[in-house]
Amino acid sequence: MTFPGPLSVSPLNAPTTPDLGLRPFQRVTAQVLTVNGPTAVLTIEGYPVVVQLTSADQATALLSQRTAQFIVTQLTDQVITLKFVKNEQSQPALTGTVFNGPELAVSLLQQNNIPMSVNNLMMARSILKQHLPVTPGLLKELLGALSDFGPWGEPEAELAAALKAAGLPVTAQSLALASRQAAQTGDSLANLIALLTQASQQKLPADLLKQLNSNLESLNALVVQGDGKAPELAKQLKAAAEMLGKSMESSLLEQSQNSGQPLAEKGLVSLLRLQQTLEQSGEKSLARAINEFLTDIRQSQFMNIKPDPVPGRGEWSEIGFMLQSAQQKADEKFSSARLRIAHEAKSDSRNINPAYTRLILQVDLKPGETVEVDLSLVGKQIRTSLIAPNPEWCKQAQNELPSLEQALQALGFILKEPQIGVGNPRPIGGITLAAGSAPPTTVNIEV
């Protein structure tokens, strides 16, 4: 059904017709912004236009709609004449023609008999961005966690949906942990070592100084010496994984289950005890630095928890550590590094198969300059690629390829198709938030 009489549409600022990309007899969808007497304001292809209505019926029909369908009947440089289509279903069926409908989140809430509220709509949009199904159960779970979290808005809703999509638990505590801006493990560790080293040179009680030096020794042992031999490197990486990869809660549970043995304080548990001792001794600043480091580590450990396998997504374990070359050791400097290892591509296994896996190593050589080495192992074959922002690093890597190939051959591996390129590696770790975009709409297809 169409209303008699054309609509005279005058675009604001009078853009030329090519800007709108319209053509005669084209059907367009416009968003209805306001209707005021004989005029209305619409947006077509993102352009605001003022519409001169020709009847009161048109104003009444537009007033009840968020969007409306029109057919372009005449087109000039200054005026666009449209025919208003009140009921698109009454138009002749056009095979394969797609029409824009109401927002998808709105439709899904209505289909599931979920009340149309601001919070429900915001959460449904965030769920759709992560390609998850909008169900009453999921909506209740995420909204419950956000309610316990405190005041929240769109960023928190998107974070909750992203945690769910990553297979991570969604609670008020996990939201607080994931939302904080944490430093890279290597940077956080280097900062703590520097503070503890400075404190060890001060006049402190003997017991406190002994406890501080013991923890400082443990932290220094986590620094991987990049120019060491392979067995020593493996030993240092194992020590870093054992200390930084196991949560304090897990260590305390493990120790408490050994009822016949005294509880041994080591690793992060020992560092927590040092924090408590420093607070009691009035060393508040240093205690806060330890707490910040422990919270950074806790966030990193949380990102490695995958209690719910996510179908179709790769599973990874990640660890951050510090790397130091001989030159850096002389200058008392470090490089922050991150290692990512893929699990077996089986839903019922989280083991790492050394014959079929992938390793990604990133090293921050300088602020803003990160080198990434990507190794894929299949049987006895290794494919490798290197990305660095500085062409000089790529040139050095190219010169090192013959020695790398020779070393791998000595271990029984064959280097296949090495690739070296200039670029910036994608960051390792964290939660992937969906890029901002317009809410998806339902689609009606006439066949």
XYZ file of C-alpha atoms in Angstrom:
447
model
C 0.000 0.000 0.000
C 1.287 3.465 -0.823
C 0.032 6.875 0.209
C -1.072 9.137 -2.620
C 1.112 12.093 -3.320
C 4.890 12.214 -3.346
C 7.227 13.144 -0.477
C 9.475 16.087 -1.272
C 12.808 15.430 0.454
C 15.339 18.251 0.814
C 18.731 17.119 2.187
C 20.332 19.320 4.836
C 23.346 21.270 3.574
C 22.131 20.261 0.109
C 24.617 17.489 -0.697
C 24.812 16.459 -4.317
C 22.999 13.288 -5.305
C 26.171 11.224 -5.894
C 26.943 11.571 -2.163
C 23.820 9.571 -1.319
C 24.378 7.139 -4.146
C 20.649 7.050 -4.982
C 19.127 6.218 -8.341
C 15.569 6.402 -9.724
C 13.173 3.609 -8.674
C 15.569 2.484 -5.957
C 14.046 1.285 -2.675
C 15.753 2.757 0.383
C 15.401 2.416 4.137
C 15.500 5.585 6.237
C 15.678 5.984 9.993
C 12.953 8.197 11.426
C 14.453 10.763 13.796
C 11.612 13.224 14.430
C 8.162 14.048 13.054
C 6.840 17.553 13.646
C 3.637 18.554 11.872
C 4.090 18.591 8.073
C 7.870 17.926 8.284
C 10.047 15.037 9.440
C 13.772 14.463 9.848
C 15.170 11.186 8.486
C 18.633 9.779 7.894
C 19.382 8.094 4.572
C 22.766 6.423 4.146
C 23.953 8.407 7.159
C 22.832 11.787 5.747
C 20.199 13.796 7.643
C 17.378 15.004 5.416
C 14.316 17.200 6.006
C 11.125 15.711 4.571
C 8.105 17.747 3.464
C 5.040 15.540 4.044
C 1.984 15.781 1.773
C -0.673 14.382 4.122
C -1.481 13.914 7.812
C -1.653 10.149 7.229
C 2.025 10.118 6.312
C 2.941 11.936 9.537
C 0.885 9.485 11.590
C 2.483 6.460 9.915
C 6.037 7.786 10.271
C 5.457 8.732 13.893
C 4.854 5.077 14.815
C 7.971 3.703 13.062
C 11.709 3.706 13.737
C 12.494 3.023 10.080
C 10.491 3.405 6.911
C 10.690 2.164 3.347
C 10.672 4.542 0.347
C 11.004 4.325 -3.427
C 12.938 7.039 -5.267
C 10.617 8.427 -7.968
C 12.465 11.586 -9.034
C 16.026 12.780 -8.533
C 17.592 16.220 -9.053
C 20.650 18.010 -7.643
C 18.620 19.674 -4.879
C 15.419 17.658 -4.402
C 14.733 13.958 -3.988
C 11.119 12.812 -4.445
C 10.207 9.618 -2.604
C 7.090 7.442 -2.483
C 6.378 6.244 1.042
C 5.744 2.472 1.319
C 3.564 1.855 4.364
C 3.501 -1.933 4.272
C 6.441 -3.566 2.502
C 4.801 -7.006 2.602
C 2.078 -5.738 0.244
C 4.669 -5.012 -2.454
C 5.242 -7.563 -5.224
C 7.666 -10.258 -4.130
C 11.160 -9.807 -5.545
C 13.244 -12.979 -5.485
C 16.470 -12.506 -3.557
C 15.673 -8.962 -2.405
C 16.887 -8.215 1.137
C 15.217 -5.645 3.379
C 16.554 -4.170 6.586
C 14.475 -5.087 9.632
C 14.509 -4.285 13.339
C 17.665 -4.698 15.364
C 18.609 -8.364 15.855
C 19.145 -7.982 19.607
C 15.626 -6.581 19.971
C 14.133 -9.456 17.993
C 15.997 -12.094 20.021
C 14.891 -10.580 23.313
C 11.291 -10.606 22.091
C 11.542 -14.203 20.873
C 12.870 -15.317 24.277
C 10.210 -13.324 26.174
C 12.918 -11.253 27.874
C 11.839 -7.782 29.058
C 13.033 -4.936 26.831
C 15.207 -2.937 29.241
C 18.349 -0.863 28.723
C 20.536 -3.411 30.545
C 19.080 -6.410 28.701
C 19.510 -4.729 25.319
C 23.076 -3.624 26.108
C 24.011 -7.126 27.250
C 22.351 -8.786 24.247
C 24.311 -6.556 21.864
C 27.584 -7.442 23.608
C 26.772 -11.167 23.435
C 26.043 -10.933 19.701
C 29.363 -9.165 19.089
C 31.116 -12.268 20.472
C 28.988 -14.555 18.230
C 27.329 -16.195 21.232
C 23.656 -17.215 21.416
C 21.352 -14.828 23.258
C 19.573 -17.087 25.752
C 17.784 -16.325 29.029
C 20.335 -18.418 30.938
C 23.395 -16.672 29.519
C 21.820 -13.247 29.939
C 20.993 -14.013 33.593
C 24.531 -15.263 34.272
C 26.316 -12.242 32.814
C 23.913 -9.678 34.249
C 24.236 -11.315 37.673
C 28.036 -11.014 37.571
C 27.796 -7.380 36.469
C 25.307 -6.624 39.234
C 27.750 -7.980 41.838
C 30.585 -6.075 40.163
C 28.980 -2.702 40.815
C 28.123 0.203 38.489
C 28.604 -0.913 34.900
C 28.018 0.170 31.346
C 28.786 -0.901 27.797
C 32.571 -1.526 28.344
C 31.884 -3.856 31.270
C 29.117 -5.658 29.354
C 31.471 -6.268 26.434
C 34.196 -7.498 28.802
C 31.776 -9.966 30.415
C 30.773 -11.318 26.997
C 34.431 -11.536 25.922
C 35.334 -13.548 29.050
C 32.486 -15.943 28.325
C 33.548 -16.300 24.691
C 37.113 -17.097 25.835
C 35.853 -19.889 28.109
C 36.812 -18.016 31.275
C 34.669 -17.768 34.421
C 32.546 -14.628 34.638
C 32.184 -13.341 38.199
C 32.473 -9.960 39.877
C 36.014 -10.906 40.916
C 37.069 -12.067 37.446
C 35.654 -8.877 35.894
C 37.625 -6.740 38.343
C 40.785 -8.735 37.611
C 40.399 -8.675 33.823
C 39.512 -4.983 33.658
C 42.681 -3.736 35.380
C 45.590 -2.431 33.310
C 48.417 -4.814 34.160
C 52.072 -4.435 33.222
C 53.875 -7.089 31.200
C 55.251 -9.786 33.506
C 58.822 -9.019 32.541
C 58.407 -5.290 33.188
C 56.639 -5.900 36.492
C 59.321 -8.370 37.569
C 62.173 -6.026 36.629
C 60.566 -3.192 38.586
C 60.111 -5.367 41.693
C 63.696 -6.652 41.576
C 64.979 -3.073 41.383
C 62.864 -2.015 44.395
C 63.862 -5.019 46.494
C 67.542 -4.543 45.599
C 67.334 -0.926 46.719
C 65.575 -1.927 49.957
C 68.182 -4.601 50.713
C 70.812 -1.860 51.007
C 68.875 -0.046 53.700
C 69.058 -0.529 57.457
C 66.264 -2.977 58.152
C 65.692 -5.508 60.970
C 67.847 -8.586 60.514
C 64.902 -10.993 60.141
C 63.210 -8.759 57.578
C 66.449 -8.300 55.639
C 66.979 -12.072 55.559
C 63.460 -12.636 54.257
C 63.869 -9.876 51.667
C 67.194 -11.236 50.347
C 65.771 -14.748 50.122
C 62.913 -13.548 47.916
C 65.258 -11.363 45.887
C 67.408 -14.400 45.161
C 64.349 -16.360 43.998
C 63.237 -13.534 41.707
C 66.691 -13.104 40.177
C 66.709 -16.817 39.398
C 63.709 -16.207 37.119
C 65.736 -14.006 34.768
C 66.500 -16.135 31.711
C 70.045 -15.613 30.427
C 69.588 -15.392 26.673
C 73.196 -16.287 25.789
C 73.234 -19.461 27.909
C 73.355 -23.010 26.640
C 70.171 -24.911 25.793
C 70.049 -27.094 28.957
C 70.499 -24.037 31.180
C 67.853 -22.076 29.266
C 65.412 -24.975 29.652
C 66.117 -25.113 33.387
C 65.528 -21.380 33.821
C 62.301 -21.437 31.800
C 61.063 -24.369 33.870
C 61.800 -22.473 37.095
C 59.937 -19.418 35.778
C 56.948 -21.541 34.751
C 56.811 -23.323 38.109
C 56.883 -20.098 40.115
C 54.813 -17.801 37.905
C 52.486 -20.428 36.446
C 51.096 -21.829 39.704
C 48.681 -19.698 41.675
C 49.105 -19.078 45.396
C 45.754 -20.755 46.016
C 46.964 -23.892 44.230
C 50.239 -23.908 46.185
C 48.460 -23.486 49.526
C 45.987 -26.261 48.674
C 48.815 -28.583 47.660
C 50.724 -27.878 50.867
C 47.660 -28.286 53.070
C 46.983 -31.736 51.601
C 50.429 -32.880 52.789
C 49.304 -32.877 56.415
C 52.297 -34.857 57.594
C 54.790 -32.248 56.398
C 55.338 -28.672 57.578
C 54.134 -25.971 55.195
C 57.103 -24.698 53.198
C 56.978 -21.097 52.077
C 58.407 -20.686 48.613
C 57.703 -18.885 45.381
C 54.716 -16.552 45.377
C 53.634 -17.709 48.838
C 56.969 -16.542 50.247
C 56.556 -13.225 48.441
C 53.092 -12.802 49.954
C 54.554 -13.417 53.412
C 57.191 -10.759 52.732
C 54.451 -8.308 51.765
C 52.671 -8.932 55.073
C 55.893 -8.513 57.042
C 56.681 -5.234 55.260
C 53.224 -3.875 56.046
C 53.646 -4.742 59.717
C 57.057 -3.030 59.699
C 55.654 0.172 58.212
C 57.212 -0.302 54.755
C 53.895 0.474 53.039
C 55.325 1.585 49.686
C 57.350 -1.590 49.134
C 54.443 -3.734 50.327
C 52.174 -2.086 47.742
C 54.748 -2.780 45.004
C 54.742 -6.486 45.906
C 50.945 -6.532 45.973
C 50.857 -4.911 42.506
C 53.265 -7.529 41.167
C 51.259 -10.407 42.678
C 48.050 -8.993 41.189
C 49.688 -8.740 37.747
C 50.762 -12.386 38.029
C 47.298 -13.389 39.207
C 45.745 -11.744 36.164
C 48.165 -13.562 33.857
C 47.356 -16.874 35.550
C 43.642 -16.180 35.228
C 43.976 -15.713 31.468
C 45.491 -19.205 31.274
C 42.492 -20.836 32.954
C 40.229 -22.547 30.432
C 37.710 -24.576 32.480
C 35.196 -24.650 29.616
C 36.601 -25.758 26.243
C 35.541 -23.405 23.466
C 34.711 -25.398 20.310
C 36.648 -24.292 17.248
C 39.141 -22.153 19.174
C 42.763 -23.030 19.757
C 43.950 -23.558 23.309
C 47.149 -21.886 24.452
C 49.303 -21.608 27.539
C 51.155 -18.340 28.038
C 53.968 -17.237 30.314
C 55.769 -13.928 30.672
C 59.363 -13.703 31.855
C 62.516 -11.590 31.693
C 65.303 -12.184 29.210
C 68.815 -10.830 29.645
C 71.803 -10.843 27.291
C 75.426 -10.522 28.360
C 75.480 -6.844 27.382
C 72.247 -6.164 29.262
C 73.635 -7.912 32.336
C 76.571 -5.527 32.407
C 74.185 -2.569 32.161
C 71.712 -4.131 34.636
C 68.942 -4.068 32.019
C 66.339 -6.620 30.972
C 63.992 -7.397 28.085
C 60.400 -8.363 28.701
C 59.478 -11.586 26.895
C 56.372 -13.721 26.388
C 56.049 -17.359 25.335
C 52.859 -18.887 23.968
C 52.512 -22.648 23.446
C 49.611 -24.395 21.716
C 47.868 -27.420 23.187
C 46.783 -30.448 21.224
C 43.860 -29.739 18.933
C 41.583 -32.140 20.819
C 38.678 -31.092 22.995
C 39.413 -33.798 25.586
C 43.121 -33.036 26.012
C 45.122 -30.069 27.254
C 48.508 -31.726 26.893
C 51.307 -30.178 24.874
C 52.504 -32.548 22.173
C 56.115 -31.626 21.289
C 55.747 -33.361 17.921
C 52.740 -31.305 16.901
C 52.497 -27.828 18.376
C 53.205 -24.167 17.818
C 55.356 -21.764 19.827
C 55.293 -17.980 19.635
C 58.059 -16.022 21.357
C 57.971 -12.226 21.641
C 60.860 -10.162 23.014
C 60.748 -6.407 23.623
C 64.224 -5.404 22.499
C 63.481 -1.707 22.967
C 60.408 0.307 23.966
C 58.047 0.004 21.020
C 60.253 -2.564 19.227
C 59.080 -6.155 19.623
C 60.514 -9.124 17.743
C 58.344 -12.219 17.277
C 59.489 -15.709 16.348
C 56.737 -18.150 15.366
C 57.634 -21.852 15.258
C 55.273 -24.585 14.026
C 56.347 -28.166 14.717
C 54.962 -31.047 12.671
C 56.802 -34.278 13.259
C 60.471 -33.487 12.655
C 59.778 -30.478 10.489
C 59.766 -26.883 11.751
C 58.331 -23.914 9.920
C 59.445 -20.563 11.247
C 58.634 -16.927 10.657
C 60.107 -13.796 12.204
C 58.517 -10.339 12.393
C 60.367 -7.227 13.563
C 59.582 -3.517 13.144
C 63.211 -2.646 12.433
C 64.680 -3.813 9.088
C 68.095 -4.073 10.773
C 66.781 -6.815 13.084
C 65.408 -8.670 10.055
C 68.796 -8.459 8.367
C 70.525 -9.896 11.425
C 67.968 -12.689 11.607
C 68.565 -13.510 7.937
C 72.288 -13.815 8.671
C 71.552 -16.185 11.568
C 69.396 -18.578 9.536
C 72.254 -20.927 8.453
C 73.384 -21.420 12.066
C 69.774 -21.985 13.182
C 69.238 -24.570 10.476
C 72.460 -26.331 11.462
C 71.527 -26.359 15.158
C 68.088 -27.786 14.409
C 69.594 -30.488 12.215
C 71.814 -31.514 15.122
C 68.632 -32.025 17.148
C 67.031 -34.064 14.386
C 64.747 -31.334 12.962
C 64.449 -29.954 9.435
C 63.870 -26.220 8.943
C 61.250 -25.622 6.240
C 60.459 -22.374 4.394
C 61.697 -19.759 6.892
C 60.051 -16.348 6.478
C 61.326 -12.988 7.709
C 59.389 -9.757 7.403
C 59.108 -6.215 8.708
C 56.047 -5.439 10.824
C 54.559 -5.136 14.289
C 53.515 -8.400 15.978
C 50.063 -8.728 17.456
C 50.075 -8.523 21.277
C 50.069 -11.795 23.201
C 47.584 -12.314 25.994
C 44.569 -10.401 27.198
C 40.936 -10.575 26.218
C 39.762 -9.921 22.666
C 37.009 -7.316 22.654
C 34.836 -7.055 19.567
C 35.428 -3.993 17.425
C 32.731 -1.343 17.615
C 30.140 -1.570 14.880
C 26.501 -0.861 14.223
C 24.105 -3.344 15.904
C 23.184 -6.185 13.519
C 19.643 -6.154 12.191
C 17.256 -8.940 11.314
C 16.946 -9.773 7.642
C 13.769 -10.564 5.761
C 14.344 -12.507 2.549
C 11.505 -12.754 0.066
C 11.553 -15.937 -2.015
